CSV table of C-alpha atoms and ligand atoms in Angstrom, one decimal:
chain,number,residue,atom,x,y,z
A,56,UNK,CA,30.5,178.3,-75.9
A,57,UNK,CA,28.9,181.3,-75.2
A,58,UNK,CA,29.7,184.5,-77.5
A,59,UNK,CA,31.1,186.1,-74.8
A,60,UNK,CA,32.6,184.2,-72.2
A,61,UNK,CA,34.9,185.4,-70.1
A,62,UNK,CA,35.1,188.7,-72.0
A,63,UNK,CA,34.6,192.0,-68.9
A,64,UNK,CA,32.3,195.0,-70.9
A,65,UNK,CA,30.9,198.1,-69.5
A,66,UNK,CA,27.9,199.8,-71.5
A,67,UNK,CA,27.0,203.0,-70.8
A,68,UNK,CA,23.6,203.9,-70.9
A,69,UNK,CA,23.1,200.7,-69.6
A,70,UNK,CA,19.8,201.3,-67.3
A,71,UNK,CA,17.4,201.7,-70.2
A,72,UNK,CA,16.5,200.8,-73.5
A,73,UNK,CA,19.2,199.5,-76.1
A,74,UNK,CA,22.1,199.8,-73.1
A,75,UNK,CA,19.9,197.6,-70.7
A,76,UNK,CA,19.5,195.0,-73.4
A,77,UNK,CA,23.1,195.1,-74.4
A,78,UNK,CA,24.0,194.4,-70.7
A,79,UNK,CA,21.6,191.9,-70.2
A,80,UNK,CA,22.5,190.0,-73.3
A,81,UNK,CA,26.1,190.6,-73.1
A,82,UNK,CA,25.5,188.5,-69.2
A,83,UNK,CA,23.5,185.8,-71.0
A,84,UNK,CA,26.2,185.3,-73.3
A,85,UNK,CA,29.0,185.0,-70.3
A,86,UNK,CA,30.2,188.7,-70.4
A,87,UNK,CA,30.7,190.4,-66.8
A,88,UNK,CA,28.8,193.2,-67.5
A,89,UNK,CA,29.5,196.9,-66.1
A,90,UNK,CA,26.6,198.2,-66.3
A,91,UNK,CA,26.9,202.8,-66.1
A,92,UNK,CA,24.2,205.2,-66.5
A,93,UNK,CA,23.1,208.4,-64.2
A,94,UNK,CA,20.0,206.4,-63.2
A,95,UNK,CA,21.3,204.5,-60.1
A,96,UNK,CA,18.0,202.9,-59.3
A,97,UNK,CA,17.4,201.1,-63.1
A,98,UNK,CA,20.8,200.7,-63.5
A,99,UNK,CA,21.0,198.7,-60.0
A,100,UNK,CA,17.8,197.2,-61.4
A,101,UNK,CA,19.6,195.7,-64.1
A,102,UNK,CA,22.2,193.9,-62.0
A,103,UNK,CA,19.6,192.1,-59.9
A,104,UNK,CA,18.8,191.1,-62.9
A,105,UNK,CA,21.3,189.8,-64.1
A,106,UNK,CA,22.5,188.1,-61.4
A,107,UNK,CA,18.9,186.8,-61.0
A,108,UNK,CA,19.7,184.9,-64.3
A,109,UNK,CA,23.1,183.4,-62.5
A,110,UNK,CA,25.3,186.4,-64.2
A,111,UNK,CA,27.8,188.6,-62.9
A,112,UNK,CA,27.8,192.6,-63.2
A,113,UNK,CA,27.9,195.7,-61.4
A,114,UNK,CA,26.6,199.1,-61.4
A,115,UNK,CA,28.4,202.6,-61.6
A,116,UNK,CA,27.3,205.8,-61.3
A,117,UNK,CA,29.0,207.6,-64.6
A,118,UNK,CA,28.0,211.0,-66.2
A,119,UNK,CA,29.8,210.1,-69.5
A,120,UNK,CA,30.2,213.8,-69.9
A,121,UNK,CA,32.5,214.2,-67.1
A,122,UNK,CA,36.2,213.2,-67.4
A,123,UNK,CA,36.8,213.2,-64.0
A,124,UNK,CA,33.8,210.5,-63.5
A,125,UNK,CA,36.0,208.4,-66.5
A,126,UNK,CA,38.7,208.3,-64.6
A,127,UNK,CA,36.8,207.0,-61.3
A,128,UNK,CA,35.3,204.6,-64.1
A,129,UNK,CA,39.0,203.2,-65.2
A,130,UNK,CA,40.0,203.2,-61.1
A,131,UNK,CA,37.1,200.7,-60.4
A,132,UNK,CA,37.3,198.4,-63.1
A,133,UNK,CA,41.2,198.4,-62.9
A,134,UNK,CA,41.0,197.0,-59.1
A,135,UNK,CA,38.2,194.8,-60.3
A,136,UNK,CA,39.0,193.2,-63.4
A,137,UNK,CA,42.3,194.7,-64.5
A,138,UNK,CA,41.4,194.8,-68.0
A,139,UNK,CA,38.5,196.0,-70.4
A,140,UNK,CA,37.5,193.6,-73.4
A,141,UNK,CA,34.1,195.6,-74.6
A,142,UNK,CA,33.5,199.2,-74.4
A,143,UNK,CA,30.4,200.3,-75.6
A,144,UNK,CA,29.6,204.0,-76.0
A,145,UNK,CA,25.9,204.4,-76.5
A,146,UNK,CA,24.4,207.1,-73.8
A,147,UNK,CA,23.2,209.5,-75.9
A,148,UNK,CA,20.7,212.3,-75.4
A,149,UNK,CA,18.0,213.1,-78.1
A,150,UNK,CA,16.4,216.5,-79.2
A,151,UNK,CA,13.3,217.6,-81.6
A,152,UNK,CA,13.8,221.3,-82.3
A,153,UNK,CA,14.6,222.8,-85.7
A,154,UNK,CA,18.0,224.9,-86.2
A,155,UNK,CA,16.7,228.4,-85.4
A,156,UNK,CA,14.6,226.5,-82.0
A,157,UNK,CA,17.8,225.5,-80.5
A,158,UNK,CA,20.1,226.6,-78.8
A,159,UNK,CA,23.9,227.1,-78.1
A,160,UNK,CA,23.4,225.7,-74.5
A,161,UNK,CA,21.3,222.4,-75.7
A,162,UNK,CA,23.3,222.2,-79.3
A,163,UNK,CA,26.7,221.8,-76.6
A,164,UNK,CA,24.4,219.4,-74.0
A,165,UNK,CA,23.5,217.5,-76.6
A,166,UNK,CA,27.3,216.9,-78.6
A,167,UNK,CA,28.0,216.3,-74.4
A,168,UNK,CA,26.3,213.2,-74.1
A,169,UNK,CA,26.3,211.9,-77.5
A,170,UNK,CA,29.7,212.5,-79.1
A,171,UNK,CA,31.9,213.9,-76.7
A,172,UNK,CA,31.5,211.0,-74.4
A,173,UNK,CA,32.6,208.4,-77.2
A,174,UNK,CA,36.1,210.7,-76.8
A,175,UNK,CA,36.3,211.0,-73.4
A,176,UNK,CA,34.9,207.1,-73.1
A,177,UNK,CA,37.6,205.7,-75.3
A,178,UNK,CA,40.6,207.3,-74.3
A,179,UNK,CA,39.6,206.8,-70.2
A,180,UNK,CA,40.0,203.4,-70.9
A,181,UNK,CA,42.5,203.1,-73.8
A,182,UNK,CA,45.2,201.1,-71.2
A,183,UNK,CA,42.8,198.6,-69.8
A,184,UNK,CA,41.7,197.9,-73.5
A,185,UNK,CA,45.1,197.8,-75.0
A,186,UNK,CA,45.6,195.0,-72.2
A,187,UNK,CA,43.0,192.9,-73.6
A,188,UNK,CA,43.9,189.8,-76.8
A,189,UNK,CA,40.8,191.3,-78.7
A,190,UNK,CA,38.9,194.4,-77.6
A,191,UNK,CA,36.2,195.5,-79.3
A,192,UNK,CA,34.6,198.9,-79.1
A,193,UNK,CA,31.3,199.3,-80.3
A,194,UNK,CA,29.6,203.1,-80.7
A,195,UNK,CA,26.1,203.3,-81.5
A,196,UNK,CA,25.9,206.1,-83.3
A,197,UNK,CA,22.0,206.2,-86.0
A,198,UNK,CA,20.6,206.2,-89.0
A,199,UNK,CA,20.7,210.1,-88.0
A,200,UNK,CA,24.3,210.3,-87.9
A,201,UNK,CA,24.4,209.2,-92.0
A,202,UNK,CA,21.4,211.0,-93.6
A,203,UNK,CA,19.7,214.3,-92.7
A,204,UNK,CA,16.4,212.7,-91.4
A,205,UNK,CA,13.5,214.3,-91.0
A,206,UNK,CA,15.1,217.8,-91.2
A,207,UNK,CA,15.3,218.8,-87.3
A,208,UNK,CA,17.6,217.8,-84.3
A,209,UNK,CA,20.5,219.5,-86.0
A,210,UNK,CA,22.8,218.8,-82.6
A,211,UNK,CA,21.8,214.9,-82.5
A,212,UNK,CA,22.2,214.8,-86.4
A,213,UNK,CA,26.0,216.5,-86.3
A,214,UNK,CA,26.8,214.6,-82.9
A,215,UNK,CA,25.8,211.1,-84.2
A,216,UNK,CA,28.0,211.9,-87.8
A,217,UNK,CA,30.6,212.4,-86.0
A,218,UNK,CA,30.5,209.8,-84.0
A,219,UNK,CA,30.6,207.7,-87.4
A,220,UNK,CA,34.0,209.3,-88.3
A,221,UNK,CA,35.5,209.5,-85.0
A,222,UNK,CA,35.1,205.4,-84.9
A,223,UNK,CA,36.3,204.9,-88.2
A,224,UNK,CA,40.0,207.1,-87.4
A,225,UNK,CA,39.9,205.4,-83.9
A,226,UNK,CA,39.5,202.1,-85.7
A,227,UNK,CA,42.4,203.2,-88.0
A,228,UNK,CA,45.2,204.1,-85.2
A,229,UNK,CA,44.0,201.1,-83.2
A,230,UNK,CA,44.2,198.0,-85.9
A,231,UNK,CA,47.7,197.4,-85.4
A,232,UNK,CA,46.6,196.5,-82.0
A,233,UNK,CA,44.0,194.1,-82.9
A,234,UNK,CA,41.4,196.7,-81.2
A,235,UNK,CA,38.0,196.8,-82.9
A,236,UNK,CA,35.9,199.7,-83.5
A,237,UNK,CA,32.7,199.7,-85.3
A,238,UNK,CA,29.3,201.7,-85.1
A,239,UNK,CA,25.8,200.5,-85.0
A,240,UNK,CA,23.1,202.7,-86.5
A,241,UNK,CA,19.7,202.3,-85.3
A,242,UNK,CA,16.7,202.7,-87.0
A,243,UNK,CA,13.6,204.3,-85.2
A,244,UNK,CA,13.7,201.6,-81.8
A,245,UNK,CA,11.0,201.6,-79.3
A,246,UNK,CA,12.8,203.2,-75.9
A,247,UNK,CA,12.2,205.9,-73.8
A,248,UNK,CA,14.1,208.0,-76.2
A,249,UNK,CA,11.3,207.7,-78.6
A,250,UNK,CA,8.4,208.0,-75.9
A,251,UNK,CA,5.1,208.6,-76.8
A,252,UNK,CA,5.6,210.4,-80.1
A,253,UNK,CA,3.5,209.3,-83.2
A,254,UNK,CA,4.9,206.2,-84.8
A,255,UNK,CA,3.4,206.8,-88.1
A,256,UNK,CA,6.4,208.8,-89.7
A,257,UNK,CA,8.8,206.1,-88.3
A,258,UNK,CA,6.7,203.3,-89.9
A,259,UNK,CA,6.0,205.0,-92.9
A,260,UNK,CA,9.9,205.6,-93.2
A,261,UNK,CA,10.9,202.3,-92.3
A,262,UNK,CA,10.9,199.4,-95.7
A,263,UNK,CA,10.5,196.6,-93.0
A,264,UNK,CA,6.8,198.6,-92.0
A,265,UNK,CA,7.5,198.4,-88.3
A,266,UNK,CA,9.6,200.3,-85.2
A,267,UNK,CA,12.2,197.9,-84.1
A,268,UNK,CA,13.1,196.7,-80.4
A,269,UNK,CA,15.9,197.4,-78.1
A,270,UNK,CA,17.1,194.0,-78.3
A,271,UNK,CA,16.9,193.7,-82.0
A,272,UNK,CA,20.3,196.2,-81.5
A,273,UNK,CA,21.5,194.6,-78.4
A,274,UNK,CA,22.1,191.5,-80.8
A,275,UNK,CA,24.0,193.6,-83.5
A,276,UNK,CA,26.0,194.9,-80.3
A,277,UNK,CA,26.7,191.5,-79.1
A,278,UNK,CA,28.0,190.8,-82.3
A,279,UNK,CA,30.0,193.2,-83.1
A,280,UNK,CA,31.4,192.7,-79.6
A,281,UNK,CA,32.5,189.4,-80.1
A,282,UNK,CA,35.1,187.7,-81.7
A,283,UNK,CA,32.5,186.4,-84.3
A,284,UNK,CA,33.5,189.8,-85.7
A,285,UNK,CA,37.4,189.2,-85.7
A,286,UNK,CA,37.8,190.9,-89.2
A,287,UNK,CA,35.4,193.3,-88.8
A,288,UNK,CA,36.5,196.9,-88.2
A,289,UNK,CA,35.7,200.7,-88.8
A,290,UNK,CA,32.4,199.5,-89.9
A,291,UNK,CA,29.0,200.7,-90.0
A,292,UNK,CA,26.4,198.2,-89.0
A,293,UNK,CA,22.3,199.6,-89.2
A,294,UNK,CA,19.9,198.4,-87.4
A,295,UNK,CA,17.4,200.3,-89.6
A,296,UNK,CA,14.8,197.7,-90.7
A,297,UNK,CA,15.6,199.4,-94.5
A,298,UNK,CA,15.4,202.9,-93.9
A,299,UNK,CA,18.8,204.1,-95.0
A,300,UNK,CA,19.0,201.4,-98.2
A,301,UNK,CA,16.3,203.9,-99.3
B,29,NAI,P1,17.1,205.5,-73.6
B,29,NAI,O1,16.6,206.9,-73.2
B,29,NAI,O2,16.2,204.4,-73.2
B,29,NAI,O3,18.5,205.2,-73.0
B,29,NAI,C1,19.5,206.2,-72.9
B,29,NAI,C2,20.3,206.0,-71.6
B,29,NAI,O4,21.4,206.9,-71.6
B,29,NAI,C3,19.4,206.3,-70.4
B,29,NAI,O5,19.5,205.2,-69.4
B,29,NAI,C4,20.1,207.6,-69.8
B,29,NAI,O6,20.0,207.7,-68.4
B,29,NAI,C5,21.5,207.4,-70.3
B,29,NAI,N1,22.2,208.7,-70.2
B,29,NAI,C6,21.8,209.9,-70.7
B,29,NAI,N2,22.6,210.9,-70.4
B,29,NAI,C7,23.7,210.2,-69.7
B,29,NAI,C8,24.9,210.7,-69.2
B,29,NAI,N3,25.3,212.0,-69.2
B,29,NAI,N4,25.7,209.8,-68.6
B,29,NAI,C9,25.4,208.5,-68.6
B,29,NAI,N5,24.3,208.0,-69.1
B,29,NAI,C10,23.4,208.9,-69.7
B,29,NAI,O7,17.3,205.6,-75.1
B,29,NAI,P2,17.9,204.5,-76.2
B,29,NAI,O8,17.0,204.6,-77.4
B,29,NAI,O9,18.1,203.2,-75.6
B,29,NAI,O10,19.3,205.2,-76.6
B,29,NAI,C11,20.5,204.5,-76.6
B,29,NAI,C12,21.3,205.0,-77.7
B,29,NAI,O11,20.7,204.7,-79.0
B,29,NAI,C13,21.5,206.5,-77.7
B,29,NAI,O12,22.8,206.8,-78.1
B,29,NAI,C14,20.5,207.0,-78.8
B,29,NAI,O13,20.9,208.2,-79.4
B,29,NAI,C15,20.7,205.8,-79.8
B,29,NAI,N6,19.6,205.7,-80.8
B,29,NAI,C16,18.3,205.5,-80.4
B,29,NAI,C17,17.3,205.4,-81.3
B,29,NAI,C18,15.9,205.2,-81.0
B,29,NAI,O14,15.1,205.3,-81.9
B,29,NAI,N7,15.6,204.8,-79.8
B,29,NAI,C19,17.7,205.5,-82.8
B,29,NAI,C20,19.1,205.7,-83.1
B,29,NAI,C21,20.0,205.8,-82.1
């Protein structure tokens, strides 16, 4: 059997880089895949392919900073599925300015998309998860959100710590309801997040000597996800090719 048959996820971020893969591997493993992002024509792009391969999923418009489009979220999948198995939080929204460069407005877009979501994400759809046998959510968070890095992105640096925590205390109300909630901390992965910037200080940073691939974290995802991980909560899982055992 598949790792994930049967199971209904949604991934946000899910048009691009380490949320596409997630959704597509999640579909080759027998997940139905929700697959939410703001980018309506890669996120439908997704789908085809998906159901291209003989899977099931759908797309959904979702700003994860918006409560209001949460709650449209929870409507859909309620009259669709009536339950939510996998929730994975990991739109986030990256930044390369020192303290004094940034600013109030882009420190608060910035916690937005990357931490706020994971609150307003999980609680949107605490009742469809608490209707699941095992629900697992999975928040990728980064090697950023447990050291100080390279010394700038002070917003994506506090928003990604605290995403850490916030799963760890989420993890720690929900475990009497067999609810899973673990982190996965990328190292430096080839996306559109990273873009054309010079790979050197990645590599150089990196023990394994290389950038890693989207779909090197969509298979820690999928883990996690699944009930391979039954015992496994509150946990931090890098993705890192070494950097943080530095
Ligand atoms: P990406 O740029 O390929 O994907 C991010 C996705 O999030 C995009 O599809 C984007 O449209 C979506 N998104 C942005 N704002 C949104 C919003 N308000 N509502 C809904 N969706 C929104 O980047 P990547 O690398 O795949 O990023 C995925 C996650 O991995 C992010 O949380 C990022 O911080 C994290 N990460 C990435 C690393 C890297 O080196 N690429 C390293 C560590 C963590």
């Amino acid at each position: 059997m598949a790792q994930l048959t049967g199971k209904i996820a949604l991934v946000t971020g899910g048009a691009s880089g380490i949320g596409r893969q997630t959704a597509l591997r999640f579909a080759a493993e027998g997940a139905k895949v929700v697959v939410a992002d703001v980018q309506d024509g890669p996120g439908a792009e997704v789908v085809t392919e998906i159901e291209k391969n003989g899977g099931e999923a759908l797309y959904l418009h979702l700003d994860v900073t918006s409560e209001e489009a949460w709650a449209a979220a929870v409507a859909t999948v309620t009259e669709k599925y009536g339950v939510l198995d996998v929730l994975v939080n990991n739109a986030g929204l990256g930044q390369a300015d020192t303290l004094e460069t940034t600013s109030l407005a882009l420190y608060e877009k910035v916690v937005a998309v990357t931490q706020t979501s994971v609150f307003l994400g999980t609680k949107a759809f605490a009742p469809l998860l608490k209707l699941s046998t095992a629900a697992s959510v999975v928040n990728t968070s980064s090697i950023f959100g447990a050291s100080g890095g390279f010394g700038t992105s002070p917003a994506y640096h506090a928003a990604k710590g605290a995403v850490r925590t916030l799963t760890k205390n989420i993890a720690i109300e929900w475990a009497p309801l067999n609810i899973r909630v673990n982190s996965v901390h990328p190292g430096f992965i080839e996306t559109a997040m990273m873009g054309d910037t010079d790979k050197e200080p990645y590599i150089a940073t990196t023990p394994l000597g290389r950038v890693g691939q989207p779909h090197e974290v969509a298979a820690a995802i999928t883990f996690l996800a699944s009930d391979d991980a039954s015992f496994i909560t509150g946990a931090e899982l890098f993705v890192d090719g070494g950097y943080i055992a530095r």
